Amino acid sequence: MTQFSTAMGVLIFVGLLAAIWQLPPQGARGQWAPVVILGLLCLGYVLILPGSEELFAMVRVNSAYLLSHLCLLAALALSTLYWLDYLSAGPPATRRRVVTTLVVYGFVAVVLVVLFATSAQQPHGLGYGYDFGGSPRMRIYWVVQAVMVIHAMYPLARAAIRAYRQEFSWRRGLLAALSGVTVVYIAYELWVIVVVVLWPVMPPPWAQGITSTLQVAGGVLLVAGAIGPVVSGTFRSTRIALSYLEQLAPLHDWLLKRYPQIRFRDRVSLRAETNVTEMLVEISDGLRLLQRDAPALAAAHSLDHETVAGAVRDETNHAAYELAAAALFRSAAGSIPAVSQHDSAGTG
């Protein structure tokens, strides 16, 4: 399972970097919740790697497993609150509901820590994962955490399935993965309760195989549901931004030659979304100056306000005005002689 945990940690770390990368373009709308959730998931997998296990074993045997488990449970609790607000058709969770949920989950986490601290532990997970015979408190530990996970997963499953039925775009696949995560983890936790009750000492090999299979399936779907929206959203945002840059570049360059003072800054950003935002601001400023100072020239290039406003078709797009102006400019440029364009660009 070491290779599996390593792969999961690396993939989730990629999603974490993508989530951080997307925060600046989102501005005030940016949310840290996905970043924190992905960070906790990544840390949960990193903690159970051999190096981390040996490091924390110097404090207490199997403490790395406990910390990993708490990170995953915390990520689950936060993601449940986040996705319920994001996917639910109803009003967002009230502050009282959020505080109550966090208090209850926090109390459960304290109970888990106490049960772990008062239980006999053996190296390499024995006594923590499979061997319950000499540690009845660990059996209670797994039952308590299973009930908590099922409680957190059930409303998330309902919200994800309802959103999947209402979605008609590429997000259906991601919501399907999220729904699969909830179903697999609920099945896994129910299976954990069965194992603890039926095999108090050590489950048979076939039962351990079922446990491992559910763990792998849940981990794969978890990664797909957690990093899929972030990574795909990053690529989609970059692709749209590059498309905007291509459409806006001719008008932007022409306005900059006439009004160099509108340039926001000389250094070009590595982020396409940032370049689009700055280009839109510069084009907007340039159009206002052009329409005020040279209305005849603006009309000759179909950049007067009446023409541009009449060409705006998508009023929901915040850049619709500038995109319409860029399209009109490209269209008008083909019908204006090159000499007239050169002379126009050089006049003040």
Coordinates of C-alpha atoms in Angstrom, one line a residue:
M1 CA 0.0 0.0 0.0
T2 CA 3.0 2.3 0.2
Q3 CA 3.1 2.8 -3.5
F4 CA -0.6 3.5 -3.6
S5 CA -0.4 6.0 -0.7
T6 CA 2.5 7.8 -2.5
A7 CA 0.6 8.0 -5.8
M8 CA -2.5 9.4 -4.0
G9 CA -0.4 11.9 -2.1
V10 CA 1.3 13.1 -5.3
L11 CA -1.9 13.4 -7.3
I12 CA -3.7 15.3 -4.5
F13 CA -0.6 17.6 -4.2
V14 CA -1.0 18.4 -7.9
G15 CA -4.6 19.3 -7.2
L16 CA -3.5 21.4 -4.2
L17 CA -1.1 23.4 -6.4
A18 CA -3.8 23.9 -9.0
A19 CA -6.2 25.2 -6.4
I20 CA -3.6 27.7 -5.1
W21 CA -2.8 28.8 -8.6
Q22 CA -6.5 29.6 -9.2
L23 CA -7.0 31.8 -6.1
P24 CA -5.5 35.1 -7.4
P25 CA -7.7 35.3 -10.6
Q26 CA -10.8 34.6 -8.5
G27 CA -10.1 37.7 -6.4
A28 CA -12.7 38.2 -3.7
R29 CA -14.6 35.2 -4.9
G30 CA -11.7 32.9 -4.2
Q31 CA -12.3 30.3 -1.6
W32 CA -9.7 28.7 0.7
A33 CA -11.9 25.8 1.6
P34 CA -10.9 23.6 -1.3
V35 CA -7.2 24.4 -0.7
V36 CA -7.5 23.4 3.0
I37 CA -9.4 20.2 2.1
L38 CA -6.8 19.2 -0.4
G39 CA -4.0 20.0 2.0
L40 CA -5.5 17.8 4.7
L41 CA -6.1 15.0 2.2
C42 CA -2.5 15.2 1.0
L43 CA -1.1 15.3 4.5
G44 CA -3.2 12.3 5.4
Y45 CA -1.5 10.2 2.8
V46 CA 2.0 11.6 3.4
L47 CA 1.8 10.8 7.1
I48 CA 1.4 7.0 6.6
L49 CA 4.5 6.8 4.3
P50 CA 7.4 4.8 6.0
G51 CA 9.5 7.8 6.7
S52 CA 6.7 9.7 8.4
E53 CA 5.6 6.6 10.3
E54 CA 9.1 6.0 11.7
L55 CA 9.5 9.7 12.7
F56 CA 6.2 9.8 14.6
A57 CA 6.8 6.4 16.1
M58 CA 9.6 8.0 18.2
V59 CA 6.8 9.9 20.0
R60 CA 4.3 7.0 20.2
V61 CA 3.8 3.9 18.1
N62 CA 1.2 4.3 15.3
S63 CA 0.8 8.0 16.1
A64 CA 1.3 8.7 12.4
Y65 CA -1.7 6.5 11.6
L66 CA -3.8 8.4 14.1
L67 CA -2.7 11.8 12.7
S68 CA -3.4 10.6 9.2
H69 CA -6.8 9.4 10.2
L70 CA -7.7 12.7 11.9
C71 CA -6.5 14.7 8.8
L72 CA -8.8 12.6 6.5
L73 CA -11.7 12.9 8.9
A74 CA -11.2 16.7 9.1
A75 CA -11.0 16.9 5.3
L76 CA -14.2 14.9 5.1
A77 CA -16.1 17.1 7.6
L78 CA -15.0 20.3 5.8
S79 CA -15.7 19.0 2.4
T80 CA -19.2 17.9 3.5
L81 CA -20.0 21.4 4.7
Y82 CA -18.4 23.0 1.5
W83 CA -20.1 20.7 -1.0
L84 CA -23.5 20.9 0.7
D85 CA -23.4 24.7 0.3
Y86 CA -22.1 24.4 -3.2
L87 CA -24.4 21.8 -4.6
S88 CA -27.5 22.1 -2.5
A89 CA -30.5 23.8 -4.2
G90 CA -31.6 25.1 -0.8
P91 CA -30.2 28.0 1.2
P92 CA -26.6 27.8 2.5
A93 CA -25.9 26.3 5.9
T94 CA -26.5 28.7 8.7
R95 CA -23.7 29.7 11.0
R96 CA -25.4 27.9 13.9
R97 CA -25.5 24.7 11.8
V98 CA -21.9 25.0 10.8
V99 CA -20.7 25.6 14.4
T100 CA -22.8 22.7 15.7
T101 CA -21.4 20.3 13.1
L102 CA -17.8 21.4 13.8
V103 CA -18.4 21.0 17.6
V104 CA -19.8 17.5 17.2
Y105 CA -17.0 16.4 14.9
G106 CA -14.5 18.0 17.2
F107 CA -15.9 16.1 20.1
V108 CA -15.7 12.8 18.1
A109 CA -12.1 13.6 17.3
V110 CA -11.3 14.0 20.9
V111 CA -13.0 10.7 21.7
L112 CA -10.9 9.0 19.0
V113 CA -7.7 10.4 20.4
V114 CA -8.6 9.3 23.9
L115 CA -9.4 5.8 22.7
F116 CA -6.1 5.6 20.8
A117 CA -4.1 6.9 23.7
T118 CA -5.5 4.4 26.2
S119 CA -5.1 1.4 23.9
A120 CA -2.2 -1.0 23.5
Q121 CA -0.4 -0.4 20.2
Q122 CA 2.0 -2.6 18.2
P123 CA 4.4 -1.4 15.4
H124 CA 3.4 -1.1 11.8
G125 CA -0.3 -0.8 12.3
L126 CA -1.0 -4.1 14.2
G127 CA -3.3 -3.2 17.0
Y128 CA -4.5 -0.2 15.0
G129 CA -5.7 -1.5 11.7
Y130 CA -6.5 -5.2 11.9
D131 CA -5.7 -6.7 15.3
F132 CA -8.4 -5.9 17.8
G133 CA -8.0 -8.8 20.1
G134 CA -5.9 -7.2 22.8
S135 CA -7.4 -3.7 22.4
P136 CA -11.2 -3.5 22.9
R137 CA -11.0 0.3 22.9
M138 CA -9.7 0.2 19.3
R139 CA -12.8 -1.8 18.3
I140 CA -14.8 1.1 19.8
Y141 CA -12.5 3.5 18.0
W142 CA -13.3 2.1 14.6
V143 CA -17.1 1.9 15.3
V144 CA -17.2 5.5 16.4
Q145 CA -15.2 6.7 13.4
A146 CA -17.4 4.6 11.0
V147 CA -20.6 6.2 12.4
M148 CA -19.0 9.7 12.0
V149 CA -18.0 9.0 8.4
I150 CA -21.4 7.6 7.4
H151 CA -23.1 10.6 9.1
A152 CA -20.9 13.0 7.1
M153 CA -21.2 11.1 3.8
Y154 CA -25.0 10.6 3.7
P155 CA -26.1 14.2 3.2
L156 CA -23.1 14.7 0.8
A157 CA -24.2 11.7 -1.3
R158 CA -27.8 13.1 -1.5
A159 CA -26.5 16.5 -2.6
A160 CA -24.1 15.1 -5.2
I161 CA -26.7 12.8 -6.7
R162 CA -29.3 15.5 -6.9
A163 CA -26.8 17.9 -8.6
Y164 CA -25.7 15.1 -11.0
R165 CA -29.3 14.7 -12.2
Q166 CA -29.6 18.5 -12.8
E167 CA -26.2 18.9 -14.5
F168 CA -26.0 18.7 -18.3
S169 CA -22.3 19.7 -18.9
W170 CA -18.9 18.2 -18.5
R171 CA -19.3 18.5 -14.7
R172 CA -21.6 15.4 -14.7
G173 CA -18.5 13.1 -14.7
L174 CA -17.0 14.9 -11.8
L175 CA -20.2 14.8 -9.8
A176 CA -20.5 11.1 -10.7
A177 CA -17.1 10.5 -9.2
L178 CA -18.1 12.5 -6.1
S179 CA -21.2 10.4 -5.8
G180 CA -19.1 7.2 -6.2
V181 CA -16.8 8.4 -3.3
T182 CA -19.7 8.7 -1.0
V183 CA -21.2 5.3 -1.9
V184 CA -17.9 3.5 -1.6
Y185 CA -16.9 5.1 1.7
I186 CA -20.3 4.4 3.2
A187 CA -20.0 0.8 2.1
Y188 CA -16.4 0.7 3.5
E189 CA -17.4 2.0 6.9
L190 CA -20.3 -0.4 7.1
W191 CA -17.9 -3.2 6.3
V192 CA -15.5 -1.9 9.0
I193 CA -18.3 -2.3 11.6
V194 CA -19.0 -5.8 10.3
V195 CA -15.3 -6.8 10.6
V196 CA -15.0 -5.4 14.1
V197 CA -18.1 -7.2 15.3
L198 CA -17.6 -10.5 13.6
W199 CA -13.8 -10.9 13.9
P200 CA -12.6 -9.3 17.2
V201 CA -9.1 -10.8 16.9
M202 CA -8.1 -10.9 13.2
P203 CA -10.3 -11.0 10.1
P204 CA -9.7 -13.8 7.7
P205 CA -7.6 -13.1 4.5
W206 CA -10.6 -12.9 2.2
A207 CA -12.1 -10.2 4.6
Q208 CA -8.8 -8.3 4.6
G209 CA -8.9 -8.5 0.7
I210 CA -12.4 -6.9 0.7
T211 CA -11.1 -4.2 3.0
S212 CA -8.1 -3.4 0.8
T213 CA -10.3 -3.4 -2.3
L214 CA -12.7 -0.9 -0.8
Q215 CA -9.8 1.3 0.4
V216 CA -8.2 1.4 -3.0
A217 CA -11.5 2.0 -4.8
G218 CA -12.4 4.8 -2.3
G219 CA -9.0 6.4 -2.6
V220 CA -9.1 6.4 -6.4
L221 CA -12.6 7.9 -6.5
L222 CA -11.6 10.4 -3.8
V223 CA -8.7 11.7 -5.8
A224 CA -10.9 11.9 -8.9
G225 CA -13.7 13.7 -7.1
A226 CA -11.3 16.0 -5.1
I227 CA -8.7 17.1 -7.7
G228 CA -10.8 16.6 -10.9
P229 CA -12.8 19.8 -10.6
V230 CA -9.8 21.8 -9.6
V231 CA -7.4 20.6 -12.3
S232 CA -10.1 20.6 -15.1
G233 CA -11.2 24.0 -14.0
T234 CA -7.6 25.3 -14.2
F235 CA -7.1 24.0 -17.7
R236 CA -10.5 25.3 -18.8
S237 CA -9.8 28.8 -17.3
T238 CA -6.4 28.9 -19.0
R239 CA -7.9 27.8 -22.4
I240 CA -10.6 30.5 -22.2
A241 CA -8.1 33.1 -21.2
L242 CA -5.8 32.3 -24.2
S243 CA -8.8 32.5 -26.5
Y244 CA -9.6 36.0 -25.1
L245 CA -6.0 37.1 -25.6
E246 CA -6.1 36.1 -29.2
Q247 CA -9.4 37.9 -29.8
L248 CA -8.4 41.1 -28.0
A249 CA -4.8 41.4 -29.2
P250 CA -5.4 43.4 -32.4
L251 CA -7.6 46.0 -30.8
H252 CA -5.4 46.2 -27.8
D253 CA -2.2 46.7 -29.8
W254 CA -3.8 49.4 -31.9
L255 CA -5.1 51.3 -28.8
L256 CA -1.8 51.1 -27.1
K257 CA 0.0 52.7 -30.0
R258 CA -2.5 55.6 -29.9
Y259 CA -2.7 55.9 -26.1
P260 CA 0.5 54.4 -24.5
Q261 CA -0.6 55.9 -21.1
I262 CA -3.3 53.3 -20.7
R263 CA -0.8 50.5 -20.2
F264 CA -1.4 49.0 -16.7
R265 CA 2.2 47.7 -16.3
D266 CA 5.1 46.8 -18.5
R267 CA 5.8 43.3 -17.1
V268 CA 3.7 40.5 -18.6
S269 CA 2.3 38.1 -16.1
L270 CA 2.9 34.3 -16.4
R271 CA -0.8 33.8 -15.7
A272 CA -3.0 34.1 -18.8
E273 CA -6.1 35.1 -16.7
T274 CA -4.1 38.1 -15.2
N275 CA -3.1 39.2 -18.7
V276 CA -6.7 39.1 -19.8
T277 CA -7.9 41.2 -16.9
E278 CA -5.2 43.8 -17.5
M279 CA -5.9 43.8 -21.2
L280 CA -9.6 44.3 -20.7
V281 CA -8.9 47.3 -18.4
E282 CA -6.5 48.8 -20.9
I283 CA -9.0 48.3 -23.8
S284 CA -11.8 49.8 -21.8
D285 CA -9.7 52.9 -20.9
G286 CA -8.6 53.2 -24.5
L287 CA -12.1 53.0 -25.9
R288 CA -13.3 55.7 -23.6
L289 CA -10.5 58.0 -24.7
L290 CA -11.0 57.2 -28.3
Q291 CA -14.8 57.8 -28.2
R292 CA -14.3 61.1 -26.4
D293 CA -11.3 62.5 -28.3
A294 CA -11.8 61.1 -31.8
P295 CA -15.4 60.1 -32.4
A296 CA -15.0 60.2 -36.2
L297 CA -12.0 57.8 -36.0
A298 CA -13.9 55.6 -33.6
A299 CA -16.9 55.4 -36.0
A300 CA -14.6 54.7 -38.9
H301 CA -13.3 51.6 -37.0
S302 CA -16.9 50.7 -35.8
L303 CA -15.7 51.5 -32.2
D304 CA -18.3 54.2 -31.4
H305 CA -20.3 53.4 -28.3
E306 CA -23.6 52.9 -30.1
T307 CA -22.2 50.4 -32.6
V308 CA -20.3 48.4 -29.9
A309 CA -23.3 48.4 -27.5
G310 CA -25.5 47.2 -30.3
A311 CA -23.1 44.4 -31.1
V312 CA -23.1 43.1 -27.6
R313 CA -25.0 39.8 -27.5
D314 CA -23.9 38.0 -24.3
E315 CA -24.8 40.4 -21.5
T316 CA -23.9 37.8 -18.9
N317 CA -20.2 38.0 -19.9
H318 CA -18.4 40.7 -18.0
A319 CA -16.1 41.2 -21.0
A320 CA -18.9 41.3 -23.6
Y321 CA -18.4 45.0 -24.5
E322 CA -14.6 44.7 -25.1
L323 CA -15.0 41.4 -27.0
A324 CA -17.7 43.0 -29.2
A325 CA -15.4 46.0 -29.8
A326 CA -12.5 43.6 -30.7
A327 CA -14.7 41.7 -33.2
L328 CA -15.9 44.9 -34.8
F329 CA -12.3 46.2 -35.1
R330 CA -11.1 43.0 -36.8
S331 CA -14.0 43.2 -39.2
A332 CA -13.5 46.9 -39.9
A333 CA -9.7 46.5 -40.3
G334 CA -10.2 44.3 -43.4
S335 CA -12.1 47.1 -45.2
I336 CA -9.9 50.0 -44.3
P337 CA -6.8 50.7 -46.4
A338 CA -3.5 50.0 -44.7
V339 CA -2.3 53.7 -45.1
S340 CA -5.4 55.0 -43.4
Q341 CA -4.9 52.7 -40.4
H342 CA -1.2 53.7 -40.1
D343 CA -2.1 57.4 -40.2
S344 CA -4.9 56.9 -37.8
A345 CA -2.7 55.2 -35.3
G346 CA -0.2 58.0 -35.4
T347 CA -2.6 60.9 -34.9
G348 CA -3.4 62.2 -31.5

